[in-house]
Short mmCIF file of N, CA and C in Angstrom, two decimals:
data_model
loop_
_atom_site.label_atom_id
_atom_site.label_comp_id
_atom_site.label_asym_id
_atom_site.label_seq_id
_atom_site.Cartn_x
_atom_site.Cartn_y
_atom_site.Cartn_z
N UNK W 1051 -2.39 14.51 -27.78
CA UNK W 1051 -3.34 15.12 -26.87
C UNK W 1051 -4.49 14.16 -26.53
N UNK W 1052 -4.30 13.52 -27.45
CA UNK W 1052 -6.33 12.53 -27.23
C UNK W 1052 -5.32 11.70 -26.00
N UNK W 1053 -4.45 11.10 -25.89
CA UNK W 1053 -4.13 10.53 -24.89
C UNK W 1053 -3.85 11.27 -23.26
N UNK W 1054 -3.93 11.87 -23.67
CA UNK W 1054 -4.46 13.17 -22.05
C UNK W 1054 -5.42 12.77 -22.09
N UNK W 1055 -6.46 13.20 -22.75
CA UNK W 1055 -7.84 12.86 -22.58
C UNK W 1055 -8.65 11.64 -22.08
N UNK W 1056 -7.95 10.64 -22.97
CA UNK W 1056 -8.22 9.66 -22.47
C UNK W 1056 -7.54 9.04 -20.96
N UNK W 1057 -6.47 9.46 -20.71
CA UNK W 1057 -5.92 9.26 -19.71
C UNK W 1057 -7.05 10.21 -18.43
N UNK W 1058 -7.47 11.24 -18.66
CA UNK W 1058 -8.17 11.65 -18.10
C UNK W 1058 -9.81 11.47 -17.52
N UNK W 1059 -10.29 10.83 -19.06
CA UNK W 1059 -11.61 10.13 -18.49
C UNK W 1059 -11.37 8.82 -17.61
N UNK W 1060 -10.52 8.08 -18.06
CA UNK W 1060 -9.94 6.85 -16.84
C UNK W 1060 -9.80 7.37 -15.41
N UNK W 1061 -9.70 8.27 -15.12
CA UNK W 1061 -9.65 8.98 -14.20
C UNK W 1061 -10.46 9.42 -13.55
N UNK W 1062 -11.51 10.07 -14.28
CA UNK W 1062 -13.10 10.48 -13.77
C UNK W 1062 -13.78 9.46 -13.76
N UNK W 1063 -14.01 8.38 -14.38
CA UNK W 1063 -14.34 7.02 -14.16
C UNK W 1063 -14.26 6.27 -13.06
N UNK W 1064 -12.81 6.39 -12.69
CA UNK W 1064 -12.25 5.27 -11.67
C UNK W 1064 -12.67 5.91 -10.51
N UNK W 1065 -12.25 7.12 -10.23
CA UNK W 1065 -11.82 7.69 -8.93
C UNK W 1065 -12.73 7.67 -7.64
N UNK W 1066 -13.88 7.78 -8.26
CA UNK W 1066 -14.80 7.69 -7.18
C UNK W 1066 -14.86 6.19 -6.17
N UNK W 1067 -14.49 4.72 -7.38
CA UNK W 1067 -14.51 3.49 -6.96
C UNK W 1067 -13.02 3.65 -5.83
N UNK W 1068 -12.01 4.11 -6.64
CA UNK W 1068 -10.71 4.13 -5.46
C UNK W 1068 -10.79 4.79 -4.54
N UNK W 1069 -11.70 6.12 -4.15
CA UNK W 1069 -12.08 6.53 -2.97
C UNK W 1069 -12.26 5.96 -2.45
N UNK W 1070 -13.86 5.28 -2.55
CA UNK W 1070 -14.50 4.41 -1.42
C UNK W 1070 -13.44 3.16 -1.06
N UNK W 1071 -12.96 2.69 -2.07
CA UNK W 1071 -12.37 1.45 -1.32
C UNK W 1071 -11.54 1.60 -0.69
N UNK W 1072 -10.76 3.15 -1.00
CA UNK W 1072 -9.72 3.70 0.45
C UNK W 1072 -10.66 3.53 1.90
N UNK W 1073 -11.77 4.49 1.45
CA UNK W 1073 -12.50 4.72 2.83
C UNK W 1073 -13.10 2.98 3.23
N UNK W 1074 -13.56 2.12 2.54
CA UNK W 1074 -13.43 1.12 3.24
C UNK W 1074 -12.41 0.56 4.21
N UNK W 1075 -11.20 0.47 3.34
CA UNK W 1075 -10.31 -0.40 3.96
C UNK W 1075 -10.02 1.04 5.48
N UNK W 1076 -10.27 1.85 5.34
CA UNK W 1076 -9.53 2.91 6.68
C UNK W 1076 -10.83 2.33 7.42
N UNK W 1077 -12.07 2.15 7.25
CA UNK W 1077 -13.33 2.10 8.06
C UNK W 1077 -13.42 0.71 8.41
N UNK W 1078 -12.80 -0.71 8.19
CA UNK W 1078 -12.99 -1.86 7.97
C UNK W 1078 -12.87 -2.22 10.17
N UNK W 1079 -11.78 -1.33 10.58
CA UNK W 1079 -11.61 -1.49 11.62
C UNK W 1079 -13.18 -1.56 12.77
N UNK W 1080 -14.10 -0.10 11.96
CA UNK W 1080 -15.41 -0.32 12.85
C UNK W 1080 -16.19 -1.32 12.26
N UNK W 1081 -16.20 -1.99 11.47
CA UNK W 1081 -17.13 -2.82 10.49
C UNK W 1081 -16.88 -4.25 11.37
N UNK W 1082 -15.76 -4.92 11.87
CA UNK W 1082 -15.57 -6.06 12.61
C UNK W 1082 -15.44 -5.84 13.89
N UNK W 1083 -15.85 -6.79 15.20
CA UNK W 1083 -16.12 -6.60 16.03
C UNK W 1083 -15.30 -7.18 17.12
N UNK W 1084 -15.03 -6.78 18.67
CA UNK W 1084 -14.74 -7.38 19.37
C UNK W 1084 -13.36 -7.81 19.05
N UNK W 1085 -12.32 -9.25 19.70
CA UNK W 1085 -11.37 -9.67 19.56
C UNK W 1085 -10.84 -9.93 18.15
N UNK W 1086 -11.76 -10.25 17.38
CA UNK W 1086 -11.04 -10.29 15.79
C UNK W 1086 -10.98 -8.81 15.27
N UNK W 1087 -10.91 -8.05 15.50
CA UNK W 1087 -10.82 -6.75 15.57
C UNK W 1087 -8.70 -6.79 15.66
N UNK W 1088 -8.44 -7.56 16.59
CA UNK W 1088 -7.07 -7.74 16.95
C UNK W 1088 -6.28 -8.31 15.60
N UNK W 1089 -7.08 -9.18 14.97
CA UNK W 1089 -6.37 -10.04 14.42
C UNK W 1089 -6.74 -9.97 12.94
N UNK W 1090 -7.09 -9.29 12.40
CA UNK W 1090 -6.92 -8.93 10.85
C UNK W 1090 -6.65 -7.29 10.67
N UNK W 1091 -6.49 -6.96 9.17
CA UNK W 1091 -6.52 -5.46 8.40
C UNK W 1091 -7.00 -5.64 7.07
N UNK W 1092 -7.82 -5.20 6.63
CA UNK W 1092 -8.47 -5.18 5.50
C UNK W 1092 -6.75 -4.42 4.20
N UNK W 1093 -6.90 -4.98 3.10
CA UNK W 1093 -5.65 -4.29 2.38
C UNK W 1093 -5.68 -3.67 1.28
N UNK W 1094 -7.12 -4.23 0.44
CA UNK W 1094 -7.14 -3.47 -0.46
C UNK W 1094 -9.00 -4.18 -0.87
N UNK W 1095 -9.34 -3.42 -2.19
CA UNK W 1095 -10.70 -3.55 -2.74
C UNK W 1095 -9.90 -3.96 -4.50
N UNK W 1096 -10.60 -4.80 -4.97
CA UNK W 1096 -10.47 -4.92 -5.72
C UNK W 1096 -11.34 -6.19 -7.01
N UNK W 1097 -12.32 -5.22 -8.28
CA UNK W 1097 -13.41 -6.05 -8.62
C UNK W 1097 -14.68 -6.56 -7.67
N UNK W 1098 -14.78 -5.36 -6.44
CA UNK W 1098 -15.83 -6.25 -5.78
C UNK W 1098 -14.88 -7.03 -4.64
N UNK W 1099 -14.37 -7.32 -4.53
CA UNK W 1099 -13.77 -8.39 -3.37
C UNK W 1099 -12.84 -7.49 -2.35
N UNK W 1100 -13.28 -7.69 -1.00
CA UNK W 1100 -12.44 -6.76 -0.04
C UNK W 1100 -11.11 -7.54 0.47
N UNK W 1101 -10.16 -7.34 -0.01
CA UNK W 1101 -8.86 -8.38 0.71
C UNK W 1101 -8.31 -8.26 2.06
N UNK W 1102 -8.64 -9.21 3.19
CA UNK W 1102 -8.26 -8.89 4.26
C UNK W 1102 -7.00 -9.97 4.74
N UNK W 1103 -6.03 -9.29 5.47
CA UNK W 1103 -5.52 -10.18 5.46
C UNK W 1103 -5.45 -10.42 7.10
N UNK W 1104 -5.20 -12.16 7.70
CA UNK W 1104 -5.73 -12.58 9.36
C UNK W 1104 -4.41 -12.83 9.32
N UNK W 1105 -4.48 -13.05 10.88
CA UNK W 1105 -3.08 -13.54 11.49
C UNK W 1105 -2.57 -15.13 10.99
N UNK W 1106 -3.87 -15.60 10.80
CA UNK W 1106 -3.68 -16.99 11.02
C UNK W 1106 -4.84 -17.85 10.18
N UNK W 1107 -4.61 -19.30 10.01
CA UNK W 1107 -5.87 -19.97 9.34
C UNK W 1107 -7.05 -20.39 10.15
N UNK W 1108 -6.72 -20.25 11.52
CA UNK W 1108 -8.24 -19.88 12.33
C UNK W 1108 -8.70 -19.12 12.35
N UNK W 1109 -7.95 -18.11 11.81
CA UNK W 1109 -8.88 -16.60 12.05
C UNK W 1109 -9.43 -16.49 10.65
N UNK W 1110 -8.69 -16.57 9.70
CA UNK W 1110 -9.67 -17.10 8.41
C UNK W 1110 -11.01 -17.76 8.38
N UNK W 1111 -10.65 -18.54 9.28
CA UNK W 1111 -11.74 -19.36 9.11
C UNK W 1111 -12.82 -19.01 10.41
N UNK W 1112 -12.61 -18.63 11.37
CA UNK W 1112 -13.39 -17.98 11.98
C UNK W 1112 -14.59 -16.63 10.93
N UNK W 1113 -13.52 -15.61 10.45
CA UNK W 1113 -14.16 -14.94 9.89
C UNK W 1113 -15.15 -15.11 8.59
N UNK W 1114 -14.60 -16.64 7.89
CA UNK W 1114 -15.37 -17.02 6.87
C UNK W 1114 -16.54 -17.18 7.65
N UNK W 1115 -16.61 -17.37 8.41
CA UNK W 1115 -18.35 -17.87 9.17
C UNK W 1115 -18.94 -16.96 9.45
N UNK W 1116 -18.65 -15.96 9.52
CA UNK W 1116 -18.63 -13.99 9.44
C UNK W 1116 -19.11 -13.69 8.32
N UNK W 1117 -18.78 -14.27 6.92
CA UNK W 1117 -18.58 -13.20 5.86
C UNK W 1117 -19.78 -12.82 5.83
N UNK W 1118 -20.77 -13.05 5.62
CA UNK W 1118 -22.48 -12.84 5.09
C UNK W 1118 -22.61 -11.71 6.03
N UNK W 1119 -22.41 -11.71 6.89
CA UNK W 1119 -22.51 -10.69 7.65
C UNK W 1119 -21.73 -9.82 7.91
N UNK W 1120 -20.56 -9.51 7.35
CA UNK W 1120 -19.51 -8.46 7.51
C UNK W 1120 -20.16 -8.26 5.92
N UNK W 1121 -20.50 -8.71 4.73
CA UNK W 1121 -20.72 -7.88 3.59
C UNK W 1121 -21.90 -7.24 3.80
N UNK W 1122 -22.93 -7.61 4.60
CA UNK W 1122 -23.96 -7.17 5.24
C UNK W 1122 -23.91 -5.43 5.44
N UNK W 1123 -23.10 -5.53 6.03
CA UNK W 1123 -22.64 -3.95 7.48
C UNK W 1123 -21.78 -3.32 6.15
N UNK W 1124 -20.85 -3.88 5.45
CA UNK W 1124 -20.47 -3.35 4.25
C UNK W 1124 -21.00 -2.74 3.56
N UNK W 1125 -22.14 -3.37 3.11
CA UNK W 1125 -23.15 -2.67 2.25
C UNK W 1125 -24.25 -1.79 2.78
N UNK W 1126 -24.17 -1.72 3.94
CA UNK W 1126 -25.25 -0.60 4.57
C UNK W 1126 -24.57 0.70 5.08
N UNK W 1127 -22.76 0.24 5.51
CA UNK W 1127 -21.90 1.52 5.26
C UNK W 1127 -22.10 2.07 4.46
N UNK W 1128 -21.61 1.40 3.36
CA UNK W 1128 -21.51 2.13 1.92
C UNK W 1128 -22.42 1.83 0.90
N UNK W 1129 -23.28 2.46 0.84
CA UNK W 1129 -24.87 2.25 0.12
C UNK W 1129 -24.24 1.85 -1.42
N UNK W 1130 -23.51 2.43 -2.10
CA UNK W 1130 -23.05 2.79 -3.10
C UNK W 1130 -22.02 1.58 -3.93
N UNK W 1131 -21.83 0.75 -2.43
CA UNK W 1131 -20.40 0.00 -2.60
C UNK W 1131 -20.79 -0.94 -3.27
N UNK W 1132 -20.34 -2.07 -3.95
CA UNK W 1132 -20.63 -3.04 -4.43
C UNK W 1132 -19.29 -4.07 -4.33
N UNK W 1133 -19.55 -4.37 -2.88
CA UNK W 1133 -18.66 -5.30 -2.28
C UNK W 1133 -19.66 -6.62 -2.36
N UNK W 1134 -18.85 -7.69 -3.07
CA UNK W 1134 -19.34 -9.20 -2.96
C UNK W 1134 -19.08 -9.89 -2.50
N UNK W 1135 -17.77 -9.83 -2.34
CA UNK W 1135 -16.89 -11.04 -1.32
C UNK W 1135 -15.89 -10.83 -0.96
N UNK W 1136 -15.66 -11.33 0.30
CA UNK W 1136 -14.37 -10.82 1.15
C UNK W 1136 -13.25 -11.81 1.11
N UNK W 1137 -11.94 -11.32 0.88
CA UNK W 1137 -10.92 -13.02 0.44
C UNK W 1137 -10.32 -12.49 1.73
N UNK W 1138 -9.81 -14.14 2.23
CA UNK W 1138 -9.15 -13.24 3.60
C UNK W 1138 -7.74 -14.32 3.06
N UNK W 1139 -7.36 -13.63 3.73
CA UNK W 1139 -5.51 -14.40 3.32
C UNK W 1139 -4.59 -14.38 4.42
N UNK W 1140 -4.44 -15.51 4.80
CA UNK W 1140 -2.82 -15.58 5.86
C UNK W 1140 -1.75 -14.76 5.85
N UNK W 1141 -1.46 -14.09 7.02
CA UNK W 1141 -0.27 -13.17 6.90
C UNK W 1141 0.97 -13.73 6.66
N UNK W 1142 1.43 -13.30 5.62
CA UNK W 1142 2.91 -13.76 5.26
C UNK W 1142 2.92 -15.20 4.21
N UNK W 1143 1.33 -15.87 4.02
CA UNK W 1143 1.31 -16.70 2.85
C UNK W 1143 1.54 -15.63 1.73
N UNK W 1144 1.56 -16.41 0.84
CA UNK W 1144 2.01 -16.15 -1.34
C UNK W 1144 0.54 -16.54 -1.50
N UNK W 1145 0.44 -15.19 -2.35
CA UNK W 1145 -0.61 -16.09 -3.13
C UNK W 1145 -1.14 -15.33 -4.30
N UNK W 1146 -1.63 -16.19 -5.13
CA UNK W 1146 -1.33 -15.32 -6.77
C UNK W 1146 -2.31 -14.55 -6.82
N UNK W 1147 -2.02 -13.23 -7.60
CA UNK W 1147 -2.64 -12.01 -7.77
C UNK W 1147 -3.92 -12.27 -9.02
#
């Protein structure tokens, strides 16, 4: 039984963090602007870091020149959030977890 329990406070713990970072990644679409809007999707939250992934390594790198300011609008969405850094990743690169 203690392992219910404990399985259960992990639960009341977490859940609120996996909310928001659902509702981030569904909200990420109004958070970026204009034509790069086309060319990425945010995929997941995880430790603080929002994973987005771009079409391409210009658009990476376009948006790296972004980041300060997309964690900006991040953090004034979500008062609560404690987003630090955004990894953006090439669609269809590997890359270790």
């Amino acid at each position: 039984m203690s392992e219910l329990i404990s399985f259960s406070n992990i639960l009341d713990n977490h859940t609120p963090q996996i909310i928001e970072g659902a509702q981030l990644v569904l909200e990420w679409p109004n958070i970026v602007e204009g034509e790069i809007k086309a060319h990425n999707r945010a995929l997941k939250v995880v430790r603080g870091a929002l994973y987005v992934e771009v079409d391409s390594s210009a658009w990476a790198s376009e948006l790296s020149y972004y980041k300060e300011e997309l964690i900006n609008r991040l953090k004034e969405k979500f008062k609560k959030g404690k987003i630090k850094d955004i990894k953006f990743q090439v669609k269809g690169e590997v890359h270790a977890k």
